[in-house]
Short mmCIF file of N, CA and C in Angstrom, two decimals:
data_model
loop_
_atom_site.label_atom_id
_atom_site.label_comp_id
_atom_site.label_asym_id
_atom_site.label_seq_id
_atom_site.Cartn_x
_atom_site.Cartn_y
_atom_site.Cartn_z
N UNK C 184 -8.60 20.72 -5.05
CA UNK C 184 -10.02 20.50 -5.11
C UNK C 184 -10.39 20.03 -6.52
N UNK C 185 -10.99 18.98 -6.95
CA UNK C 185 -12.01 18.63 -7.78
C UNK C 185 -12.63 19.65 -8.46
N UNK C 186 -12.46 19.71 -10.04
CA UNK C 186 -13.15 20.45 -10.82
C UNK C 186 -14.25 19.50 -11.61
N UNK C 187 -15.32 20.15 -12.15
CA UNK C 187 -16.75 19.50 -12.06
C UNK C 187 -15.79 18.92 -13.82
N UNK C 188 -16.45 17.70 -13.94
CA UNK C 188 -15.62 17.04 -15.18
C UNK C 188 -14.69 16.27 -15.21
N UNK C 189 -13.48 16.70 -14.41
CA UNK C 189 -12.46 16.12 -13.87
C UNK C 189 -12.28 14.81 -13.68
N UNK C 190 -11.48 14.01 -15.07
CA UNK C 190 -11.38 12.16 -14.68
C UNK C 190 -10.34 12.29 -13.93
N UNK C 191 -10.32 10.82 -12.90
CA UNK C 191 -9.18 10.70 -11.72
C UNK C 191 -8.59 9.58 -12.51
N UNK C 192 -7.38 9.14 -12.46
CA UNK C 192 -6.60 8.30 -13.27
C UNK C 192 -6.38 6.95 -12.03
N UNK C 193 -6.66 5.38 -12.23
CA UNK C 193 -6.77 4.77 -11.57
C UNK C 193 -5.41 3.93 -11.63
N UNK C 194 -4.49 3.81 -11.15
CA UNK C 194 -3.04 3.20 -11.14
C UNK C 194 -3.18 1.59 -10.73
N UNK C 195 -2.37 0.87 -11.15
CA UNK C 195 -2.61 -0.59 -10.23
C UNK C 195 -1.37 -0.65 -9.66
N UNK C 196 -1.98 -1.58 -8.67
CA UNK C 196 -1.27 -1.95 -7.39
C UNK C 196 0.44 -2.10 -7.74
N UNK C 197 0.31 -2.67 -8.39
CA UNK C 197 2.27 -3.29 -9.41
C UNK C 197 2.82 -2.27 -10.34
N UNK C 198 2.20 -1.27 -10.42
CA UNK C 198 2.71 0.04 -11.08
C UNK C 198 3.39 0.97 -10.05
N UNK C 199 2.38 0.89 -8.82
CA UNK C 199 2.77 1.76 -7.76
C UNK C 199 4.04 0.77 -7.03
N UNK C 200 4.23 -0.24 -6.74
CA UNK C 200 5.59 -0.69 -6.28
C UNK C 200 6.61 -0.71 -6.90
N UNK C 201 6.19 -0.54 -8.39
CA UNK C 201 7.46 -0.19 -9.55
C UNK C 201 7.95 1.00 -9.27
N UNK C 202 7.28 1.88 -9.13
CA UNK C 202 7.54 3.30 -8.93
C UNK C 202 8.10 3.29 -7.83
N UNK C 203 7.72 3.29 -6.56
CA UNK C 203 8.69 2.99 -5.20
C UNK C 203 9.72 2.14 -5.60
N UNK C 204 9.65 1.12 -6.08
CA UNK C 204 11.39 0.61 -6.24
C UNK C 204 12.29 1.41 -6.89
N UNK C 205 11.62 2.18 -7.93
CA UNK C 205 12.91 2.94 -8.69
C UNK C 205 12.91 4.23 -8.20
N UNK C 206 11.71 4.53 -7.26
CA UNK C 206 12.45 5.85 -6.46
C UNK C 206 13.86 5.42 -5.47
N UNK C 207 13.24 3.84 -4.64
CA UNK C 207 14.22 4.01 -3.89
C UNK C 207 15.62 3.51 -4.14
N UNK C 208 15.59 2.70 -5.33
CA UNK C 208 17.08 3.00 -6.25
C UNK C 208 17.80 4.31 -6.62
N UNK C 209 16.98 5.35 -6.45
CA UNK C 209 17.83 6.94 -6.65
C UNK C 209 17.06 7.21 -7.68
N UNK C 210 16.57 6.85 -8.55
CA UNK C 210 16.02 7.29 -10.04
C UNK C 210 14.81 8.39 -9.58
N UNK C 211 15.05 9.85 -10.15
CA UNK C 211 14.23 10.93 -10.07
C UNK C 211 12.68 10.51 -10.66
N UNK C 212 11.93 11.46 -10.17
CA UNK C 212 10.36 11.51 -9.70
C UNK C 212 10.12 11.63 -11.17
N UNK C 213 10.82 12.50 -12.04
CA UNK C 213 10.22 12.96 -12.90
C UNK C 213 10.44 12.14 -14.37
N UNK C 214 11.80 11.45 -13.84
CA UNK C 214 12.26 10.32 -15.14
C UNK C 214 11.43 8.80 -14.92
N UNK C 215 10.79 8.71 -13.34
CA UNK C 215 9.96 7.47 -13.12
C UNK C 215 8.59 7.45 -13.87
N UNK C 216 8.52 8.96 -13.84
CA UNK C 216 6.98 9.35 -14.41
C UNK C 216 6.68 9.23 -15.86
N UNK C 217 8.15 9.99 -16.35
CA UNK C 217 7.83 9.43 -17.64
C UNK C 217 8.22 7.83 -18.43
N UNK C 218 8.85 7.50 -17.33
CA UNK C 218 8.97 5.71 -17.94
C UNK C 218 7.81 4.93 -17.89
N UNK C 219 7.17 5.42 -16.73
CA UNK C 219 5.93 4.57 -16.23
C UNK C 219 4.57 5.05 -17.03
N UNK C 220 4.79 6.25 -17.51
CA UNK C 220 3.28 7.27 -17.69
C UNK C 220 2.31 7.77 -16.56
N UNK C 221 2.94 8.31 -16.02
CA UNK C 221 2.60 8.87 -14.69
C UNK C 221 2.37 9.77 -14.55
N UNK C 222 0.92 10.52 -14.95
CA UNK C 222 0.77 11.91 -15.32
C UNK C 222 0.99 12.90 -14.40
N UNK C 223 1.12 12.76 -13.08
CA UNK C 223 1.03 13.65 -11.68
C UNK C 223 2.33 12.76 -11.48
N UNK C 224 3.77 13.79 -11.19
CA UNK C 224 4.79 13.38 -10.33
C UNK C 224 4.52 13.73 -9.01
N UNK C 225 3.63 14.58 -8.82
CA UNK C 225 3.71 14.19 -7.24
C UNK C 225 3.02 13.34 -6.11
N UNK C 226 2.16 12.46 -6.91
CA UNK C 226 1.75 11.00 -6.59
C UNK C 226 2.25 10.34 -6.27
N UNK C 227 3.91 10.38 -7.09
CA UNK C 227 4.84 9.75 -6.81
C UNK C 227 5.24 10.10 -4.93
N UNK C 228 5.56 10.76 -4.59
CA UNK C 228 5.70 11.40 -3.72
C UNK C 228 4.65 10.75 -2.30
N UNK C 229 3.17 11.09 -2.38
CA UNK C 229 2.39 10.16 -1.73
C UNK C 229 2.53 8.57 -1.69
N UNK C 230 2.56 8.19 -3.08
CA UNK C 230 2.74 6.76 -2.64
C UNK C 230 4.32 6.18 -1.76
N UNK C 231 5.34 6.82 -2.21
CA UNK C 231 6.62 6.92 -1.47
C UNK C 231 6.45 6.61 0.21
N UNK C 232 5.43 8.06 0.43
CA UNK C 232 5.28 8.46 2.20
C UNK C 232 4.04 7.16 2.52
N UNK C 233 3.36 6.43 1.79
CA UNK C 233 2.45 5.62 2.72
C UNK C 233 3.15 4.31 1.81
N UNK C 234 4.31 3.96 1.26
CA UNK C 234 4.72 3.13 1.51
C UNK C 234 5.87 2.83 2.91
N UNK C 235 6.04 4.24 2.99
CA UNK C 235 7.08 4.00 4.13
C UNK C 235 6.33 3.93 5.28
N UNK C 236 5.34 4.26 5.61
CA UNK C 236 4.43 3.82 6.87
C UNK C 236 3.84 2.69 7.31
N UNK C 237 3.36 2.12 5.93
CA UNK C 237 2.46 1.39 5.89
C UNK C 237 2.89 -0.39 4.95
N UNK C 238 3.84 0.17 4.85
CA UNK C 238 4.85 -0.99 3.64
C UNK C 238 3.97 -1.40 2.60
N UNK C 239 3.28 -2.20 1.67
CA UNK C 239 2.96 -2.49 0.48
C UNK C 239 1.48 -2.23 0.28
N UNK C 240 1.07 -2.64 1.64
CA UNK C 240 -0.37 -2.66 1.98
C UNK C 240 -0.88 -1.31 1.70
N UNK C 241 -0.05 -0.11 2.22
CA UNK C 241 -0.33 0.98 1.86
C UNK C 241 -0.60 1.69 0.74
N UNK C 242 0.07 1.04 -0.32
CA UNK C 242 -0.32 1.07 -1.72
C UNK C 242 -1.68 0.46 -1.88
N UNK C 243 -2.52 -0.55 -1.54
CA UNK C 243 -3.24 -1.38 -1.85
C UNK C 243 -4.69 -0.31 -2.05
N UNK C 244 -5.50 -0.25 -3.32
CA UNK C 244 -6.57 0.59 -3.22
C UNK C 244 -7.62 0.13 -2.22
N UNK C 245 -8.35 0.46 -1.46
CA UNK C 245 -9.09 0.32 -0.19
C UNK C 245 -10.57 0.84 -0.74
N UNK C 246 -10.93 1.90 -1.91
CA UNK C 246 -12.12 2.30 -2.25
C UNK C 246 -13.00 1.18 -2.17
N UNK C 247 -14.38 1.00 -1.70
CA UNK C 247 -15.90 0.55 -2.17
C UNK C 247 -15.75 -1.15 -2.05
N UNK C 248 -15.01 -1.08 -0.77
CA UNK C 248 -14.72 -2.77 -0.68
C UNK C 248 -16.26 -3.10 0.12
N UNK C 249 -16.56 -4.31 0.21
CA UNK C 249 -17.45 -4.83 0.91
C UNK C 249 -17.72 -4.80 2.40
N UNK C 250 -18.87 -4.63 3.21
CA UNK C 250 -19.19 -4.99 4.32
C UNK C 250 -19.09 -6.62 4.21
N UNK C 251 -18.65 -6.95 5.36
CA UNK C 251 -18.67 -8.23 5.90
C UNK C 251 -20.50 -8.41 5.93
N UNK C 252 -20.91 -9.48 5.86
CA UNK C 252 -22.10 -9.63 6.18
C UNK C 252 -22.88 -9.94 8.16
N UNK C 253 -23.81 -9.23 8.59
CA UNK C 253 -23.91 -9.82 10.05
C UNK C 253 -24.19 -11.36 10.39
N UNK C 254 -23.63 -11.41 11.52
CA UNK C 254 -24.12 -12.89 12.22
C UNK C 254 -25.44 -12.67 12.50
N UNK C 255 -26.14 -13.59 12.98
CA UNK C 255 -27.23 -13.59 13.38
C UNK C 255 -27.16 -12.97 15.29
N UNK C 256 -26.51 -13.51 15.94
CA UNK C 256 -26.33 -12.07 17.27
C UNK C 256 -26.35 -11.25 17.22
N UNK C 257 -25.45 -10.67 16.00
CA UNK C 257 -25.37 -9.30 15.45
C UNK C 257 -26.43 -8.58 15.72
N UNK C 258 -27.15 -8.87 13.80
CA UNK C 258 -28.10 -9.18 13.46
C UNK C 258 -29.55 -8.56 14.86
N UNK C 259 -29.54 -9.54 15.40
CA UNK C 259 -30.81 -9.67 16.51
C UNK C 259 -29.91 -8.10 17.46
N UNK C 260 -29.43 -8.39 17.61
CA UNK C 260 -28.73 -6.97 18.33
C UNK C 260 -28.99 -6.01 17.76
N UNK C 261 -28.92 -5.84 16.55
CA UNK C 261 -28.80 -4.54 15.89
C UNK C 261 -30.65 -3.93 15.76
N UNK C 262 -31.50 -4.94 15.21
CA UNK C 262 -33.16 -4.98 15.17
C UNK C 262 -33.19 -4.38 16.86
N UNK C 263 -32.91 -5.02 17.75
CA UNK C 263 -33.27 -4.56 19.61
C UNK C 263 -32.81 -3.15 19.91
N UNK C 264 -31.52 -3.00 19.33
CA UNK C 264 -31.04 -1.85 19.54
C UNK C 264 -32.06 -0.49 18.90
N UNK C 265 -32.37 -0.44 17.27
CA UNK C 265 -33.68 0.22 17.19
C UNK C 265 -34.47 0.06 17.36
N UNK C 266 -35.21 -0.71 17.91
CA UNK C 266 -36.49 -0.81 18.55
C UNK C 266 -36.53 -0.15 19.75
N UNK C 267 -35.42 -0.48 20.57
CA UNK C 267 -35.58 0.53 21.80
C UNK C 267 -35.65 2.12 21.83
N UNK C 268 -34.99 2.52 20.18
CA UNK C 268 -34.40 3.78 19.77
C UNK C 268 -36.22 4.71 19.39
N UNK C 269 -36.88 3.26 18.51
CA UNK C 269 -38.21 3.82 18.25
C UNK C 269 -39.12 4.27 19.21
N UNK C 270 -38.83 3.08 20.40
CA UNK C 270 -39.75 3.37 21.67
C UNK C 270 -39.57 4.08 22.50
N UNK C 271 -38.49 4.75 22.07
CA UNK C 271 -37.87 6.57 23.30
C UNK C 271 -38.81 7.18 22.68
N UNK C 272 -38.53 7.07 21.07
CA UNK C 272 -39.04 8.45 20.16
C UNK C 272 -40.36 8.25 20.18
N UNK C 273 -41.50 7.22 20.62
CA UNK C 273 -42.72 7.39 21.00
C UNK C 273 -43.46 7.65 21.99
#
């Protein structure tokens, strides 16, 4: 759990496949960590298990990406859809 203060350390994408390559060359968690500066070895560990699921992509950060913007069907769909929602609730 999150302690109030607490900075989260933000890794990039080519740090985290460095690290999976030299885990999966044999090289220990804890000698990757300190080559790389890797303050949490057991990050190492997570990124390992959702590279093996998910292959590279799984590494890829996913936080505060964009909505696509609506079409206009959408759009008109979405306005009809609450309107009908307003006119129950009246």
């Amino acid at each position: 759990m999150a302690k109030k203060g607490q900075k989260f350390r933000h890794y990039p994408f080519s740090l985290k496949m460095q690290a999976v390559q030299m885990r999966l060359q044999g090289v220990t968690k804890r000698e990757v960590a300190e080559r790389l500066g890797i303050h949490d070895v057991s990050r190492l560990k997570v990124w390992l298990r959702q590279y093996k699921l998910k292959g590279s992509e799984g590494l890829q950060d996913r936080r505060g990406g964009r909505k696509r913007p609506l079409q206009k069907d959408e759009y008109v769909r979405q306005l009809e859809l609450e309107n009908d929602v307003l006119k129950k609730w009246l």
